[in-house]
Amino acid sequence: MIRVKICGLSRLQDIQCVNTLLPEYIGLVFASGSKRRVTPEQAARLSQELDKRICPVGVFVNQPLEYIKELLAAGTIKAVQLHGQEDEAYIRRLRTVTHAPIIKAFHVLRSRDVEAARLSQADYVLLDSKMAGSGTTFDWSLIPELERPYFLAGGLSPENAEQVMQYRPFCVDVSSGVETDGFKDAGKIRDFIEKIRKEQEIT
């Protein structure tokens, strides 16, 4: 089964939308400078309204471990996605303070980037384009048969939802591809999720 993560939610209406469609994950972005950034207070409110069957993932870029720890302890997030230059030592330190799943993002330009992802100590790896959050894809032919579950991101949208299925990721992660004018579009979210699920029924 291929799971779905809708990333970059920032409004209560976004939460209401996913509560009706039940993707397995949603992403709350805490990275400074991101147009989708939410504060801990905003995130807490969104998480409180989220259907308990959906896992809220905190997305971080080179941020203090203590900051992540506080959000986990508060129950605002249930998994951690590292999207910066966090190294294996950082992941080891994070594991000492939480049992929550850790997802480490890798920007894929060449096959050695995929190999680095394969060797990561994180629970899951996420393969993304160099311009994360920009809606651009990377060369999916670089993805070998990874012997570990991975999230696939970067330029996903309702238009290429069927195409991505052949790579059999653990989870597909979409953000800008389900937005209109910079905000989550309920119709596009529904279209994306329905296409992923329908394609799995066919195959």
PDB file of C-alpha atoms in Angstrom:
ATOM      1  CA  MET A   1       0.000   0.000   0.000  1.00  0.00           C
ATOM      2  CA  ILE A   2       1.316   3.426  -0.974  1.00  0.00           C
ATOM      3  CA  ARG A   3       0.583   6.040   1.644  1.00  0.00           C
ATOM      4  CA  VAL A   4      -0.088   9.757   1.125  1.00  0.00           C
ATOM      5  CA  LYS A   5       1.362  12.790   2.909  1.00  0.00           C
ATOM      6  CA  ILE A   6      -0.074  16.248   2.319  1.00  0.00           C
ATOM      7  CA  CYS A   7       2.618  18.700   3.397  1.00  0.00           C
ATOM      8  CA  GLY A   8       2.540  22.367   4.339  1.00  0.00           C
ATOM      9  CA  LEU A   9      -0.881  22.674   5.939  1.00  0.00           C
ATOM     10  CA  SER A  10      -1.426  25.990   7.701  1.00  0.00           C
ATOM     11  CA  ARG A  11      -5.177  26.642   8.007  1.00  0.00           C
ATOM     12  CA  LEU A  12      -8.038  25.012   9.849  1.00  0.00           C
ATOM     13  CA  GLN A  13      -9.869  24.541   6.557  1.00  0.00           C
ATOM     14  CA  ASP A  14      -6.889  22.486   5.359  1.00  0.00           C
ATOM     15  CA  ILE A  15      -7.314  20.233   8.389  1.00  0.00           C
ATOM     16  CA  GLN A  16     -11.041  19.898   7.758  1.00  0.00           C
ATOM     17  CA  CYS A  17     -10.264  18.851   4.194  1.00  0.00           C
ATOM     18  CA  VAL A  18      -7.787  16.119   5.126  1.00  0.00           C
ATOM     19  CA  ASN A  19     -10.055  14.878   7.902  1.00  0.00           C
ATOM     20  CA  THR A  20     -12.580  13.903   5.237  1.00  0.00           C
ATOM     21  CA  LEU A  21      -9.997  12.284   2.928  1.00  0.00           C
ATOM     22  CA  LEU A  22      -7.725  10.638   5.530  1.00  0.00           C
ATOM     23  CA  PRO A  23      -4.225  10.704   4.065  1.00  0.00           C
ATOM     24  CA  GLU A  24      -1.873   8.781   6.324  1.00  0.00           C
ATOM     25  CA  TYR A  25       0.322  11.823   7.053  1.00  0.00           C
ATOM     26  CA  ILE A  26       0.229  15.613   7.014  1.00  0.00           C
ATOM     27  CA  GLY A  27       3.208  17.935   7.262  1.00  0.00           C
ATOM     28  CA  LEU A  28       3.488  20.980   9.529  1.00  0.00           C
ATOM     29  CA  VAL A  29       6.426  23.134   8.457  1.00  0.00           C
ATOM     30  CA  PHE A  30       8.449  24.832  11.188  1.00  0.00           C
ATOM     31  CA  ALA A  31      11.372  25.937   9.029  1.00  0.00           C
ATOM     32  CA  SER A  32      12.041  29.656   9.258  1.00  0.00           C
ATOM     33  CA  GLY A  33      11.737  31.400   5.926  1.00  0.00           C
ATOM     34  CA  SER A  34       9.195  28.961   4.515  1.00  0.00           C
ATOM     35  CA  LYS A  35       5.985  30.494   3.211  1.00  0.00           C
ATOM     36  CA  ARG A  36       4.194  27.509   4.755  1.00  0.00           C
ATOM     37  CA  ARG A  37       5.764  27.975   8.201  1.00  0.00           C
ATOM     38  CA  VAL A  38       3.537  27.649  11.263  1.00  0.00           C
ATOM     39  CA  THR A  39       4.337  28.644  14.823  1.00  0.00           C
ATOM     40  CA  PRO A  40       4.170  26.080  17.631  1.00  0.00           C
ATOM     41  CA  GLU A  41       0.918  27.690  18.762  1.00  0.00           C
ATOM     42  CA  GLN A  42      -0.649  27.504  15.300  1.00  0.00           C
ATOM     43  CA  ALA A  43       0.561  23.933  14.883  1.00  0.00           C
ATOM     44  CA  ALA A  44      -0.892  22.892  18.247  1.00  0.00           C
ATOM     45  CA  ARG A  45      -4.318  24.157  17.232  1.00  0.00           C
ATOM     46  CA  LEU A  46      -4.147  22.431  13.852  1.00  0.00           C
ATOM     47  CA  SER A  47      -2.994  19.179  15.426  1.00  0.00           C
ATOM     48  CA  GLN A  48      -5.780  19.263  17.997  1.00  0.00           C
ATOM     49  CA  GLU A  49      -8.348  19.410  15.191  1.00  0.00           C
ATOM     50  CA  LEU A  50      -6.659  16.677  13.145  1.00  0.00           C
ATOM     51  CA  ASP A  51      -8.302  13.259  12.888  1.00  0.00           C
ATOM     52  CA  LYS A  52      -6.355  10.917  15.170  1.00  0.00           C
ATOM     53  CA  ARG A  53      -5.935   8.426  12.329  1.00  0.00           C
ATOM     54  CA  ILE A  54      -3.636  10.913  10.560  1.00  0.00           C
ATOM     55  CA  CYS A  55      -0.032  11.304  11.697  1.00  0.00           C
ATOM     56  CA  PRO A  56       1.186  14.939  12.002  1.00  0.00           C
ATOM     57  CA  VAL A  57       4.807  15.255  10.868  1.00  0.00           C
ATOM     58  CA  GLY A  58       6.959  18.214  11.870  1.00  0.00           C
ATOM     59  CA  VAL A  59       9.226  19.477   9.088  1.00  0.00           C
ATOM     60  CA  PHE A  60      12.478  21.091  10.242  1.00  0.00           C
ATOM     61  CA  VAL A  61      15.543  22.618   8.613  1.00  0.00           C
ATOM     62  CA  ASN A  62      18.724  22.771  10.735  1.00  0.00           C
ATOM     63  CA  GLN A  63      16.849  23.574  13.927  1.00  0.00           C
ATOM     64  CA  PRO A  64      17.794  22.918  17.574  1.00  0.00           C
ATOM     65  CA  LEU A  65      17.046  19.454  18.842  1.00  0.00           C
ATOM     66  CA  GLU A  66      15.416  20.931  21.951  1.00  0.00           C
ATOM     67  CA  TYR A  67      12.842  22.727  19.769  1.00  0.00           C
ATOM     68  CA  ILE A  68      11.836  19.437  18.158  1.00  0.00           C
ATOM     69  CA  LYS A  69      11.761  17.688  21.527  1.00  0.00           C
ATOM     70  CA  GLU A  70       9.299  20.244  22.928  1.00  0.00           C
ATOM     71  CA  LEU A  71       6.895  19.828  20.002  1.00  0.00           C
ATOM     72  CA  LEU A  72       7.007  16.051  20.376  1.00  0.00           C
ATOM     73  CA  ALA A  73       6.471  16.230  24.135  1.00  0.00           C
ATOM     74  CA  ALA A  74       3.475  18.508  23.634  1.00  0.00           C
ATOM     75  CA  GLY A  75       1.926  16.007  21.221  1.00  0.00           C
ATOM     76  CA  THR A  76       1.818  18.592  18.443  1.00  0.00           C
ATOM     77  CA  ILE A  77       3.727  16.250  16.145  1.00  0.00           C
ATOM     78  CA  LYS A  78       4.129  12.472  16.095  1.00  0.00           C
ATOM     79  CA  ALA A  79       6.991  12.162  13.591  1.00  0.00           C
ATOM     80  CA  VAL A  80      10.000  14.248  12.574  1.00  0.00           C
ATOM     81  CA  GLN A  81      11.142  15.173   9.065  1.00  0.00           C
ATOM     82  CA  LEU A  82      14.638  16.625   8.750  1.00  0.00           C
ATOM     83  CA  HIS A  83      15.058  18.685   5.608  1.00  0.00           C
ATOM     84  CA  GLY A  84      18.374  20.430   6.151  1.00  0.00           C
ATOM     85  CA  GLN A  85      21.985  19.394   6.584  1.00  0.00           C
ATOM     86  CA  GLU A  86      21.321  17.302   9.691  1.00  0.00           C
ATOM     87  CA  ASP A  87      23.928  14.542   9.772  1.00  0.00           C
ATOM     88  CA  GLU A  88      23.936  11.034  11.190  1.00  0.00           C
ATOM     89  CA  ALA A  89      25.233  12.325  14.538  1.00  0.00           C
ATOM     90  CA  TYR A  90      22.205  14.620  14.769  1.00  0.00           C
ATOM     91  CA  ILE A  91      19.890  11.678  14.067  1.00  0.00           C
ATOM     92  CA  ARG A  92      21.596   9.631  16.775  1.00  0.00           C
ATOM     93  CA  ARG A  93      21.119  12.459  19.279  1.00  0.00           C
ATOM     94  CA  LEU A  94      17.476  12.805  18.281  1.00  0.00           C
ATOM     95  CA  ARG A  95      16.935   9.108  18.906  1.00  0.00           C
ATOM     96  CA  THR A  96      18.057   9.560  22.516  1.00  0.00           C
ATOM     97  CA  VAL A  97      15.085  11.853  23.220  1.00  0.00           C
ATOM     98  CA  THR A  98      12.276  10.265  21.196  1.00  0.00           C
ATOM     99  CA  HIS A  99      10.965   7.018  19.765  1.00  0.00           C
ATOM    100  CA  ALA A 100       8.996   8.923  17.117  1.00  0.00           C
ATOM    101  CA  PRO A 101       9.684   7.994  13.480  1.00  0.00           C
ATOM    102  CA  ILE A 102      12.456  10.039  11.864  1.00  0.00           C
ATOM    103  CA  ILE A 103      12.336  10.913   8.157  1.00  0.00           C
ATOM    104  CA  LYS A 104      15.495  12.334   6.551  1.00  0.00           C
ATOM    105  CA  ALA A 105      15.195  14.202   3.273  1.00  0.00           C
ATOM    106  CA  PHE A 106      17.787  13.889   0.512  1.00  0.00           C
ATOM    107  CA  HIS A 107      17.988  16.152  -2.530  1.00  0.00           C
ATOM    108  CA  VAL A 108      18.588  13.919  -5.526  1.00  0.00           C
ATOM    109  CA  LEU A 109      20.855  15.134  -8.318  1.00  0.00           C
ATOM    110  CA  ARG A 110      22.814  11.959  -9.043  1.00  0.00           C
ATOM    111  CA  SER A 111      22.843   8.287  -8.116  1.00  0.00           C
ATOM    112  CA  ARG A 112      25.232   8.804  -5.206  1.00  0.00           C
ATOM    113  CA  ASP A 113      22.556  10.937  -3.493  1.00  0.00           C
ATOM    114  CA  VAL A 114      20.234   7.928  -3.574  1.00  0.00           C
ATOM    115  CA  GLU A 115      23.044   5.760  -2.193  1.00  0.00           C
ATOM    116  CA  ALA A 116      23.503   8.201   0.713  1.00  0.00           C
ATOM    117  CA  ALA A 117      19.799   7.904   1.421  1.00  0.00           C
ATOM    118  CA  ARG A 118      20.038   4.115   1.416  1.00  0.00           C
ATOM    119  CA  LEU A 119      22.684   4.233   4.135  1.00  0.00           C
ATOM    120  CA  SER A 120      20.912   6.718   6.419  1.00  0.00           C
ATOM    121  CA  GLN A 121      20.074   5.697   9.978  1.00  0.00           C
ATOM    122  CA  ALA A 122      16.681   7.410   9.761  1.00  0.00           C
ATOM    123  CA  ASP A 123      13.548   5.255   9.899  1.00  0.00           C
ATOM    124  CA  TYR A 124      12.539   6.548   6.486  1.00  0.00           C
ATOM    125  CA  VAL A 125      14.233   8.599   3.811  1.00  0.00           C
ATOM    126  CA  LEU A 126      12.575  11.150   1.569  1.00  0.00           C
ATOM    127  CA  LEU A 127      13.812  11.683  -1.989  1.00  0.00           C
ATOM    128  CA  ASP A 128      13.209  15.223  -3.197  1.00  0.00           C
ATOM    129  CA  SER A 129      14.329  17.591  -5.918  1.00  0.00           C
ATOM    130  CA  LYS A 130      17.076  20.124  -5.247  1.00  0.00           C
ATOM    131  CA  MET A 131      14.505  22.915  -5.099  1.00  0.00           C
ATOM    132  CA  ALA A 132      12.377  21.448  -2.310  1.00  0.00           C
ATOM    133  CA  GLY A 133       8.854  22.855  -2.177  1.00  0.00           C
ATOM    134  CA  SER A 134       9.161  24.377  -5.646  1.00  0.00           C
ATOM    135  CA  GLY A 135       6.972  21.854  -7.438  1.00  0.00           C
ATOM    136  CA  THR A 136       9.803  20.546  -9.629  1.00  0.00           C
ATOM    137  CA  THR A 137      10.609  16.870 -10.071  1.00  0.00           C
ATOM    138  CA  PHE A 138      13.983  15.175 -10.176  1.00  0.00           C
ATOM    139  CA  ASP A 139      15.060  12.413 -12.548  1.00  0.00           C
ATOM    140  CA  TRP A 140      13.080   9.467 -11.181  1.00  0.00           C
ATOM    141  CA  SER A 141      15.193   7.057 -13.242  1.00  0.00           C
ATOM    142  CA  LEU A 142      17.881   7.610 -10.590  1.00  0.00           C
ATOM    143  CA  ILE A 143      15.777   5.714  -8.084  1.00  0.00           C
ATOM    144  CA  PRO A 144      17.050   2.140  -7.867  1.00  0.00           C
ATOM    145  CA  GLU A 145      15.253  -0.668  -6.110  1.00  0.00           C
ATOM    146  CA  LEU A 146      15.829   0.696  -2.625  1.00  0.00           C
ATOM    147  CA  GLU A 147      15.900  -1.991   0.014  1.00  0.00           C
ATOM    148  CA  ARG A 148      14.120   0.278   2.444  1.00  0.00           C
ATOM    149  CA  PRO A 149      10.875   2.261   2.579  1.00  0.00           C
ATOM    150  CA  TYR A 150      11.087   5.780   1.179  1.00  0.00           C
ATOM    151  CA  PHE A 151       8.945   8.868   0.705  1.00  0.00           C
ATOM    152  CA  LEU A 152       8.887  10.348  -2.794  1.00  0.00           C
ATOM    153  CA  ALA A 153       8.495  14.115  -3.114  1.00  0.00           C
ATOM    154  CA  GLY A 154       9.294  16.870  -5.567  1.00  0.00           C
ATOM    155  CA  GLY A 155       6.848  18.017  -8.193  1.00  0.00           C
ATOM    156  CA  LEU A 156       4.079  15.527  -7.446  1.00  0.00           C
ATOM    157  CA  SER A 157       0.580  16.548  -8.514  1.00  0.00           C
ATOM    158  CA  PRO A 158      -2.728  15.057  -9.635  1.00  0.00           C
ATOM    159  CA  GLU A 159      -1.323  15.130 -13.183  1.00  0.00           C
ATOM    160  CA  ASN A 160       1.522  12.679 -12.489  1.00  0.00           C
ATOM    161  CA  ALA A 161      -0.054  10.680  -9.653  1.00  0.00           C
ATOM    162  CA  GLU A 162      -0.491   7.587 -11.831  1.00  0.00           C
ATOM    163  CA  GLN A 163       3.062   7.756 -13.205  1.00  0.00           C
ATOM    164  CA  VAL A 164       4.650   7.697  -9.757  1.00  0.00           C
ATOM    165  CA  MET A 165       3.016   4.401  -8.851  1.00  0.00           C
ATOM    166  CA  GLN A 166       5.534   2.342 -10.859  1.00  0.00           C
ATOM    167  CA  TYR A 167       8.276   3.342  -8.411  1.00  0.00           C
ATOM    168  CA  ARG A 168       6.352   1.857  -5.463  1.00  0.00           C
ATOM    169  CA  PRO A 169       7.370   4.355  -2.786  1.00  0.00           C
ATOM    170  CA  PHE A 170       6.305   3.799   0.790  1.00  0.00           C
ATOM    171  CA  CYS A 171       4.606   7.207   0.684  1.00  0.00           C
ATOM    172  CA  VAL A 172       4.020  10.005  -1.821  1.00  0.00           C
ATOM    173  CA  ASP A 173       4.546  13.497  -0.412  1.00  0.00           C
ATOM    174  CA  VAL A 174       2.833  16.439  -2.111  1.00  0.00           C
ATOM    175  CA  SER A 175       2.706  20.135  -1.291  1.00  0.00           C
ATOM    176  CA  SER A 176       2.692  22.801  -4.017  1.00  0.00           C
ATOM    177  CA  GLY A 177       1.114  20.353  -6.468  1.00  0.00           C
ATOM    178  CA  VAL A 178      -2.158  20.574  -4.536  1.00  0.00           C
ATOM    179  CA  GLU A 179      -2.153  24.348  -4.137  1.00  0.00           C
ATOM    180  CA  THR A 180      -3.788  27.241  -5.952  1.00  0.00           C
ATOM    181  CA  ASP A 181      -2.322  30.715  -5.502  1.00  0.00           C
ATOM    182  CA  GLY A 182      -0.102  29.477  -2.682  1.00  0.00           C
ATOM    183  CA  PHE A 183      -2.847  27.863  -0.595  1.00  0.00           C
ATOM    184  CA  LYS A 184      -3.983  24.280  -0.302  1.00  0.00           C
ATOM    185  CA  ASP A 185      -6.787  23.507  -2.745  1.00  0.00           C
ATOM    186  CA  ALA A 186      -9.324  21.006  -1.408  1.00  0.00           C
ATOM    187  CA  GLY A 187     -10.280  19.890  -4.918  1.00  0.00           C
ATOM    188  CA  LYS A 188      -6.680  19.169  -5.899  1.00  0.00           C
ATOM    189  CA  ILE A 189      -6.027  17.317  -2.639  1.00  0.00           C
ATOM    190  CA  ARG A 190      -9.068  15.140  -3.257  1.00  0.00           C
ATOM    191  CA  ASP A 191      -8.057  14.537  -6.873  1.00  0.00           C
ATOM    192  CA  PHE A 192      -4.514  13.530  -5.897  1.00  0.00           C
ATOM    193  CA  ILE A 193      -5.555  11.134  -3.149  1.00  0.00           C
ATOM    194  CA  GLU A 194      -8.312   9.559  -5.230  1.00  0.00           C
ATOM    195  CA  LYS A 195      -5.931   8.959  -8.143  1.00  0.00           C
ATOM    196  CA  ILE A 196      -3.345   7.293  -5.916  1.00  0.00           C
ATOM    197  CA  ARG A 197      -5.945   5.049  -4.325  1.00  0.00           C
ATOM    198  CA  LYS A 198      -7.705   4.227  -7.572  1.00  0.00           C
ATOM    199  CA  GLU A 199      -4.420   3.293  -9.230  1.00  0.00           C
ATOM    200  CA  GLN A 200      -3.656   0.905  -6.390  1.00  0.00           C
ATOM    201  CA  GLU A 201      -7.031  -0.758  -6.830  1.00  0.00           C
ATOM    202  CA  ILE A 202      -6.246  -1.279 -10.520  1.00  0.00           C
ATOM    203  CA  THR A 203      -2.795  -2.715  -9.887  1.00  0.00           C
TER     204      THR A 203
END
